[in-house]
Amino acid sequence: MNNVKVNVAQVRYREGESVCFDLVEDFSSFDLGTEILSFQAPVHVQLQVNNTSKVLLVHGKIDTKLNATCGLCLETFVYPLSLSFQDEWIFRAQATDDLLETALILDKDEIEINERIFEQIVLALPMKFICSAECQGLCPTCGANRNLAPCHCGENDIDPRLAALAKWQSKD
Ligand SMILES: [Zn+2]
Ligand SMILES: [Zn+2]
């Protein structure tokens, strides 16, 4: 597993102070349940950690690229992921009950944040990856990828309602 660390010693006791981190880390592929996702690029994490006296307030930005499979045409494509998030970090001694539920609880100045980053990435993923808004998907009849070449299935299919109407009209 990756080991993404930051050290907040610089702001821990300084109210109003902030510190920025700019990290580039390789993440290993992971199982999403529906497919194995791998990273096509390292994960770029930018953090601004601000001591607000109550908490360490974190503004984060994550950029990376994933290898994903299109849910319509089943081709592999590069899915760029860019997200922003806000997080609260608090040292255990200062944590109130509600913060214990939502904040990242710190025990020392050096913090491993890979899980927190990974969580943000997973939460930002779509339910279904689509390679492009114009993706034509696979033909339900012959299975051809309609983005590559149009197939001729369905060209002679007539809407049954129109067929019934045509029949009815021809009675006159
Ligand atoms: Zn597609
Ligand atoms: Zn077809």
PDB file of C-alpha atoms and ligand atoms in Angstrom:
ATOM      1  CA  MET A   1       0.000   0.000   0.000  1.00  0.00           C
ATOM      2  CA  ASN A   2       1.082   3.525  -0.652  1.00  0.00           C
ATOM      3  CA  ASN A   3       2.465   5.660   2.070  1.00  0.00           C
ATOM      4  CA  VAL A   4       1.411   9.266   1.668  1.00  0.00           C
ATOM      5  CA  LYS A   5       2.500  11.363   4.633  1.00  0.00           C
ATOM      6  CA  VAL A   6       2.361  14.982   5.675  1.00  0.00           C
ATOM      7  CA  ASN A   7       3.666  16.664   8.803  1.00  0.00           C
ATOM      8  CA  VAL A   8       1.593  19.357  10.507  1.00  0.00           C
ATOM      9  CA  ALA A   9       4.082  20.304  13.270  1.00  0.00           C
ATOM     10  CA  GLN A  10       4.442  23.739  11.665  1.00  0.00           C
ATOM     11  CA  VAL A  11       0.780  24.682  12.241  1.00  0.00           C
ATOM     12  CA  ARG A  12      -0.239  22.478  15.134  1.00  0.00           C
ATOM     13  CA  TYR A  13       0.157  25.177  17.824  1.00  0.00           C
ATOM     14  CA  ARG A  14      -0.168  28.246  15.633  1.00  0.00           C
ATOM     15  CA  GLU A  15      -3.678  29.559  15.336  1.00  0.00           C
ATOM     16  CA  GLY A  16      -4.389  31.162  11.989  1.00  0.00           C
ATOM     17  CA  GLU A  17      -1.313  29.658  10.360  1.00  0.00           C
ATOM     18  CA  SER A  18      -1.493  27.502   7.290  1.00  0.00           C
ATOM     19  CA  VAL A  19       0.819  25.149   5.477  1.00  0.00           C
ATOM     20  CA  CYS A  20       0.629  23.748   1.944  1.00  0.00           C
ATOM     21  CA  PHE A  21       1.620  20.364   0.628  1.00  0.00           C
ATOM     22  CA  ASP A  22       2.124  19.306  -2.932  1.00  0.00           C
ATOM     23  CA  LEU A  23       2.492  15.553  -3.323  1.00  0.00           C
ATOM     24  CA  VAL A  24       2.767  13.204  -6.244  1.00  0.00           C
ATOM     25  CA  GLU A  25       2.316   9.546  -5.420  1.00  0.00           C
ATOM     26  CA  ASP A  26       1.810   6.292  -7.249  1.00  0.00           C
ATOM     27  CA  PHE A  27      -1.278   4.413  -6.134  1.00  0.00           C
ATOM     28  CA  SER A  28      -1.815   0.714  -6.743  1.00  0.00           C
ATOM     29  CA  SER A  29      -4.796  -0.596  -8.648  1.00  0.00           C
ATOM     30  CA  PHE A  30      -7.920  -1.485  -6.706  1.00  0.00           C
ATOM     31  CA  ASP A  31     -11.025  -3.606  -6.971  1.00  0.00           C
ATOM     32  CA  LEU A  32     -14.187  -1.596  -7.351  1.00  0.00           C
ATOM     33  CA  GLY A  33     -16.378  -4.695  -7.185  1.00  0.00           C
ATOM     34  CA  THR A  34     -17.479  -4.266 -10.783  1.00  0.00           C
ATOM     35  CA  GLU A  35     -13.966  -3.959 -12.200  1.00  0.00           C
ATOM     36  CA  ILE A  36     -10.310  -3.576 -11.301  1.00  0.00           C
ATOM     37  CA  LEU A  37      -9.300   0.038 -11.720  1.00  0.00           C
ATOM     38  CA  SER A  38      -5.703   1.002 -12.261  1.00  0.00           C
ATOM     39  CA  PHE A  39      -4.080   4.401 -12.303  1.00  0.00           C
ATOM     40  CA  GLN A  40      -2.801   5.634 -15.617  1.00  0.00           C
ATOM     41  CA  ALA A  41      -0.939   8.493 -13.912  1.00  0.00           C
ATOM     42  CA  PRO A  42       0.370   9.232 -10.423  1.00  0.00           C
ATOM     43  CA  VAL A  43      -2.024  10.862  -7.981  1.00  0.00           C
ATOM     44  CA  HIS A  44      -1.340  14.561  -7.556  1.00  0.00           C
ATOM     45  CA  VAL A  45      -2.514  15.866  -4.181  1.00  0.00           C
ATOM     46  CA  GLN A  46      -2.495  19.513  -3.170  1.00  0.00           C
ATOM     47  CA  LEU A  47      -3.421  20.364   0.415  1.00  0.00           C
ATOM     48  CA  GLN A  48      -3.774  23.572   2.322  1.00  0.00           C
ATOM     49  CA  VAL A  49      -3.969  22.954   6.062  1.00  0.00           C
ATOM     50  CA  ASN A  50      -5.207  25.860   8.117  1.00  0.00           C
ATOM     51  CA  ASN A  51      -5.231  25.996  11.925  1.00  0.00           C
ATOM     52  CA  THR A  52      -8.615  27.550  12.788  1.00  0.00           C
ATOM     53  CA  SER A  53      -8.094  26.997  16.555  1.00  0.00           C
ATOM     54  CA  LYS A  54     -10.939  24.465  16.621  1.00  0.00           C
ATOM     55  CA  VAL A  55      -9.591  22.139  13.944  1.00  0.00           C
ATOM     56  CA  LEU A  56      -7.060  21.885  11.199  1.00  0.00           C
ATOM     57  CA  LEU A  57      -9.193  22.776   8.210  1.00  0.00           C
ATOM     58  CA  VAL A  58      -7.985  21.148   5.027  1.00  0.00           C
ATOM     59  CA  HIS A  59      -8.714  22.222   1.480  1.00  0.00           C
ATOM     60  CA  GLY A  60      -7.599  19.544  -0.903  1.00  0.00           C
ATOM     61  CA  LYS A  61      -7.367  19.015  -4.617  1.00  0.00           C
ATOM     62  CA  ILE A  62      -6.717  15.665  -6.263  1.00  0.00           C
ATOM     63  CA  ASP A  63      -5.848  15.064  -9.895  1.00  0.00           C
ATOM     64  CA  THR A  64      -5.136  11.766 -11.566  1.00  0.00           C
ATOM     65  CA  LYS A  65      -6.063   9.531 -14.483  1.00  0.00           C
ATOM     66  CA  LEU A  66      -7.593   6.069 -14.296  1.00  0.00           C
ATOM     67  CA  ASN A  67      -7.842   3.223 -16.756  1.00  0.00           C
ATOM     68  CA  ALA A  68     -11.541   2.464 -16.918  1.00  0.00           C
ATOM     69  CA  THR A  69     -13.873   0.355 -19.018  1.00  0.00           C
ATOM     70  CA  CYS A  70     -16.764   2.047 -20.777  1.00  0.00           C
ATOM     71  CA  GLY A  71     -20.074   0.638 -19.574  1.00  0.00           C
ATOM     72  CA  LEU A  72     -21.609   1.025 -23.043  1.00  0.00           C
ATOM     73  CA  CYS A  73     -18.969  -0.064 -25.585  1.00  0.00           C
ATOM     74  CA  LEU A  74     -16.711  -2.044 -23.165  1.00  0.00           C
ATOM     75  CA  GLU A  75     -13.563  -0.368 -24.509  1.00  0.00           C
ATOM     76  CA  THR A  76     -10.814   0.680 -22.092  1.00  0.00           C
ATOM     77  CA  PHE A  77     -10.249   4.404 -21.933  1.00  0.00           C
ATOM     78  CA  VAL A  78      -8.447   6.967 -19.806  1.00  0.00           C
ATOM     79  CA  TYR A  79     -10.735   8.610 -17.284  1.00  0.00           C
ATOM     80  CA  PRO A  80      -9.352  11.909 -15.959  1.00  0.00           C
ATOM     81  CA  LEU A  81     -10.323  12.560 -12.365  1.00  0.00           C
ATOM     82  CA  SER A  82     -10.121  15.958 -10.766  1.00  0.00           C
ATOM     83  CA  LEU A  83     -11.779  16.737  -7.471  1.00  0.00           C
ATOM     84  CA  SER A  84     -11.739  19.167  -4.590  1.00  0.00           C
ATOM     85  CA  PHE A  85     -12.587  18.357  -1.017  1.00  0.00           C
ATOM     86  CA  GLN A  86     -12.672  19.839   2.428  1.00  0.00           C
ATOM     87  CA  ASP A  87     -11.627  17.885   5.458  1.00  0.00           C
ATOM     88  CA  GLU A  88     -11.236  18.462   9.174  1.00  0.00           C
ATOM     89  CA  TRP A  89      -8.303  17.088  11.099  1.00  0.00           C
ATOM     90  CA  ILE A  90      -8.104  17.199  14.863  1.00  0.00           C
ATOM     91  CA  PHE A  91      -5.720  15.979  17.525  1.00  0.00           C
ATOM     92  CA  ARG A  92      -7.370  13.345  19.677  1.00  0.00           C
ATOM     93  CA  ALA A  93      -7.153  15.397  22.909  1.00  0.00           C
ATOM     94  CA  GLN A  94      -9.167  18.259  21.351  1.00  0.00           C
ATOM     95  CA  ALA A  95     -11.737  16.160  19.569  1.00  0.00           C
ATOM     96  CA  THR A  96     -15.366  16.700  20.521  1.00  0.00           C
ATOM     97  CA  ASP A  97     -17.900  13.902  20.068  1.00  0.00           C
ATOM     98  CA  ASP A  98     -19.208  15.168  16.743  1.00  0.00           C
ATOM     99  CA  LEU A  99     -15.678  15.650  15.412  1.00  0.00           C
ATOM    100  CA  LEU A 100     -14.809  12.087  16.394  1.00  0.00           C
ATOM    101  CA  GLU A 101     -17.456  11.015  13.893  1.00  0.00           C
ATOM    102  CA  THR A 102     -16.397  13.126  10.929  1.00  0.00           C
ATOM    103  CA  ALA A 103     -12.849  14.398  11.365  1.00  0.00           C
ATOM    104  CA  LEU A 104      -9.573  12.641  10.805  1.00  0.00           C
ATOM    105  CA  ILE A 105      -8.216  12.004  14.294  1.00  0.00           C
ATOM    106  CA  LEU A 106      -4.519  12.719  14.726  1.00  0.00           C
ATOM    107  CA  ASP A 107      -2.193  11.169  17.276  1.00  0.00           C
ATOM    108  CA  LYS A 108       1.053  12.697  16.066  1.00  0.00           C
ATOM    109  CA  ASP A 109       2.369  15.426  13.786  1.00  0.00           C
ATOM    110  CA  GLU A 110       3.129  13.048  10.982  1.00  0.00           C
ATOM    111  CA  ILE A 111      -0.053  11.843   9.338  1.00  0.00           C
ATOM    112  CA  GLU A 112      -0.612   9.074   6.880  1.00  0.00           C
ATOM    113  CA  ILE A 113      -3.260  10.273   4.508  1.00  0.00           C
ATOM    114  CA  ASN A 114      -3.337   7.621   1.801  1.00  0.00           C
ATOM    115  CA  GLU A 115      -6.619   6.132   3.012  1.00  0.00           C
ATOM    116  CA  ARG A 116      -8.245   9.549   3.249  1.00  0.00           C
ATOM    117  CA  ILE A 117      -7.100  10.377  -0.295  1.00  0.00           C
ATOM    118  CA  PHE A 118      -8.180   7.000  -1.598  1.00  0.00           C
ATOM    119  CA  GLU A 119     -11.618   7.500  -0.021  1.00  0.00           C
ATOM    120  CA  GLN A 120     -12.026  10.826  -1.804  1.00  0.00           C
ATOM    121  CA  ILE A 121     -11.100   9.232  -5.117  1.00  0.00           C
ATOM    122  CA  VAL A 122     -13.570   6.354  -4.718  1.00  0.00           C
ATOM    123  CA  LEU A 123     -16.397   8.683  -3.655  1.00  0.00           C
ATOM    124  CA  ALA A 124     -15.828  10.834  -6.748  1.00  0.00           C
ATOM    125  CA  LEU A 125     -16.103   7.945  -9.211  1.00  0.00           C
ATOM    126  CA  PRO A 126     -19.223   7.717 -11.356  1.00  0.00           C
ATOM    127  CA  MET A 127     -21.674   4.815 -10.969  1.00  0.00           C
ATOM    128  CA  LYS A 128     -20.888   3.899 -14.549  1.00  0.00           C
ATOM    129  CA  PHE A 129     -17.926   4.936 -16.697  1.00  0.00           C
ATOM    130  CA  ILE A 130     -18.876   6.233 -20.139  1.00  0.00           C
ATOM    131  CA  CYS A 131     -16.048   6.860 -22.630  1.00  0.00           C
ATOM    132  CA  SER A 132     -17.761   9.849 -24.221  1.00  0.00           C
ATOM    133  CA  ALA A 133     -21.170  11.497 -24.368  1.00  0.00           C
ATOM    134  CA  GLU A 134     -21.370  10.358 -28.005  1.00  0.00           C
ATOM    135  CA  CYS A 135     -20.636   6.686 -27.271  1.00  0.00           C
ATOM    136  CA  GLN A 136     -22.970   4.522 -29.376  1.00  0.00           C
ATOM    137  CA  GLY A 137     -22.356   1.396 -27.316  1.00  0.00           C
ATOM    138  CA  LEU A 138     -22.692  -2.165 -28.543  1.00  0.00           C
ATOM    139  CA  CYS A 139     -25.447  -3.322 -30.875  1.00  0.00           C
ATOM    140  CA  PRO A 140     -27.856  -5.439 -28.790  1.00  0.00           C
ATOM    141  CA  THR A 141     -28.395  -7.722 -31.794  1.00  0.00           C
ATOM    142  CA  CYS A 142     -24.934  -8.476 -33.218  1.00  0.00           C
ATOM    143  CA  GLY A 143     -22.718  -7.146 -30.413  1.00  0.00           C
ATOM    144  CA  ALA A 144     -20.636  -4.928 -32.708  1.00  0.00           C
ATOM    145  CA  ASN A 145     -19.097  -1.772 -31.300  1.00  0.00           C
ATOM    146  CA  ARG A 146     -21.170   0.879 -33.043  1.00  0.00           C
ATOM    147  CA  ASN A 147     -18.474   3.513 -32.495  1.00  0.00           C
ATOM    148  CA  LEU A 148     -16.149   1.673 -34.875  1.00  0.00           C
ATOM    149  CA  ALA A 149     -18.547   0.856 -37.698  1.00  0.00           C
ATOM    150  CA  PRO A 150     -22.308   1.056 -37.999  1.00  0.00           C
ATOM    151  CA  CYS A 151     -23.929  -2.373 -38.282  1.00  0.00           C
ATOM    152  CA  HIS A 152     -27.060  -2.965 -40.294  1.00  0.00           C
ATOM    153  CA  CYS A 153     -29.157  -4.641 -37.674  1.00  0.00           C
ATOM    154  CA  GLY A 154     -32.473  -3.014 -37.027  1.00  0.00           C
ATOM    155  CA  GLU A 155     -32.645  -1.188 -40.335  1.00  0.00           C
ATOM    156  CA  ASN A 156     -35.618  -3.251 -41.463  1.00  0.00           C
ATOM    157  CA  ASP A 157     -37.270  -3.322 -38.091  1.00  0.00           C
ATOM    158  CA  ILE A 158     -40.552  -1.534 -38.081  1.00  0.00           C
ATOM    159  CA  ASP A 159     -42.095  -0.182 -34.948  1.00  0.00           C
ATOM    160  CA  PRO A 160     -44.940  -2.657 -34.240  1.00  0.00           C
ATOM    161  CA  ARG A 161     -47.286   0.219 -33.450  1.00  0.00           C
ATOM    162  CA  LEU A 162     -46.618   1.793 -36.847  1.00  0.00           C
ATOM    163  CA  ALA A 163     -47.057  -1.577 -38.517  1.00  0.00           C
ATOM    164  CA  ALA A 164     -50.464  -1.975 -36.850  1.00  0.00           C
ATOM    165  CA  LEU A 165     -51.418   1.510 -37.894  1.00  0.00           C
ATOM    166  CA  ALA A 166     -50.371   0.903 -41.490  1.00  0.00           C
ATOM    167  CA  LYS A 167     -52.454  -2.256 -41.570  1.00  0.00           C
ATOM    168  CA  TRP A 168     -55.482  -0.478 -40.146  1.00  0.00           C
ATOM    169  CA  GLN A 169     -55.153   2.423 -42.560  1.00  0.00           C
ATOM    170  CA  SER A 170     -54.861   0.115 -45.572  1.00  0.00           C
ATOM    171  CA  LYS A 171     -58.307  -1.252 -44.753  1.00  0.00           C
ATOM    172  CA  ASP A 172     -59.967   1.889 -46.071  1.00  0.00           C
TER     173      ASP A 172
HETATM  174 ZN    ZN B   1     -17.986   3.789 -24.904  1.00  0.00          ZN
HETATM  175 ZN    ZN B   2     -25.804  -5.030 -35.068  1.00  0.00          ZN
END
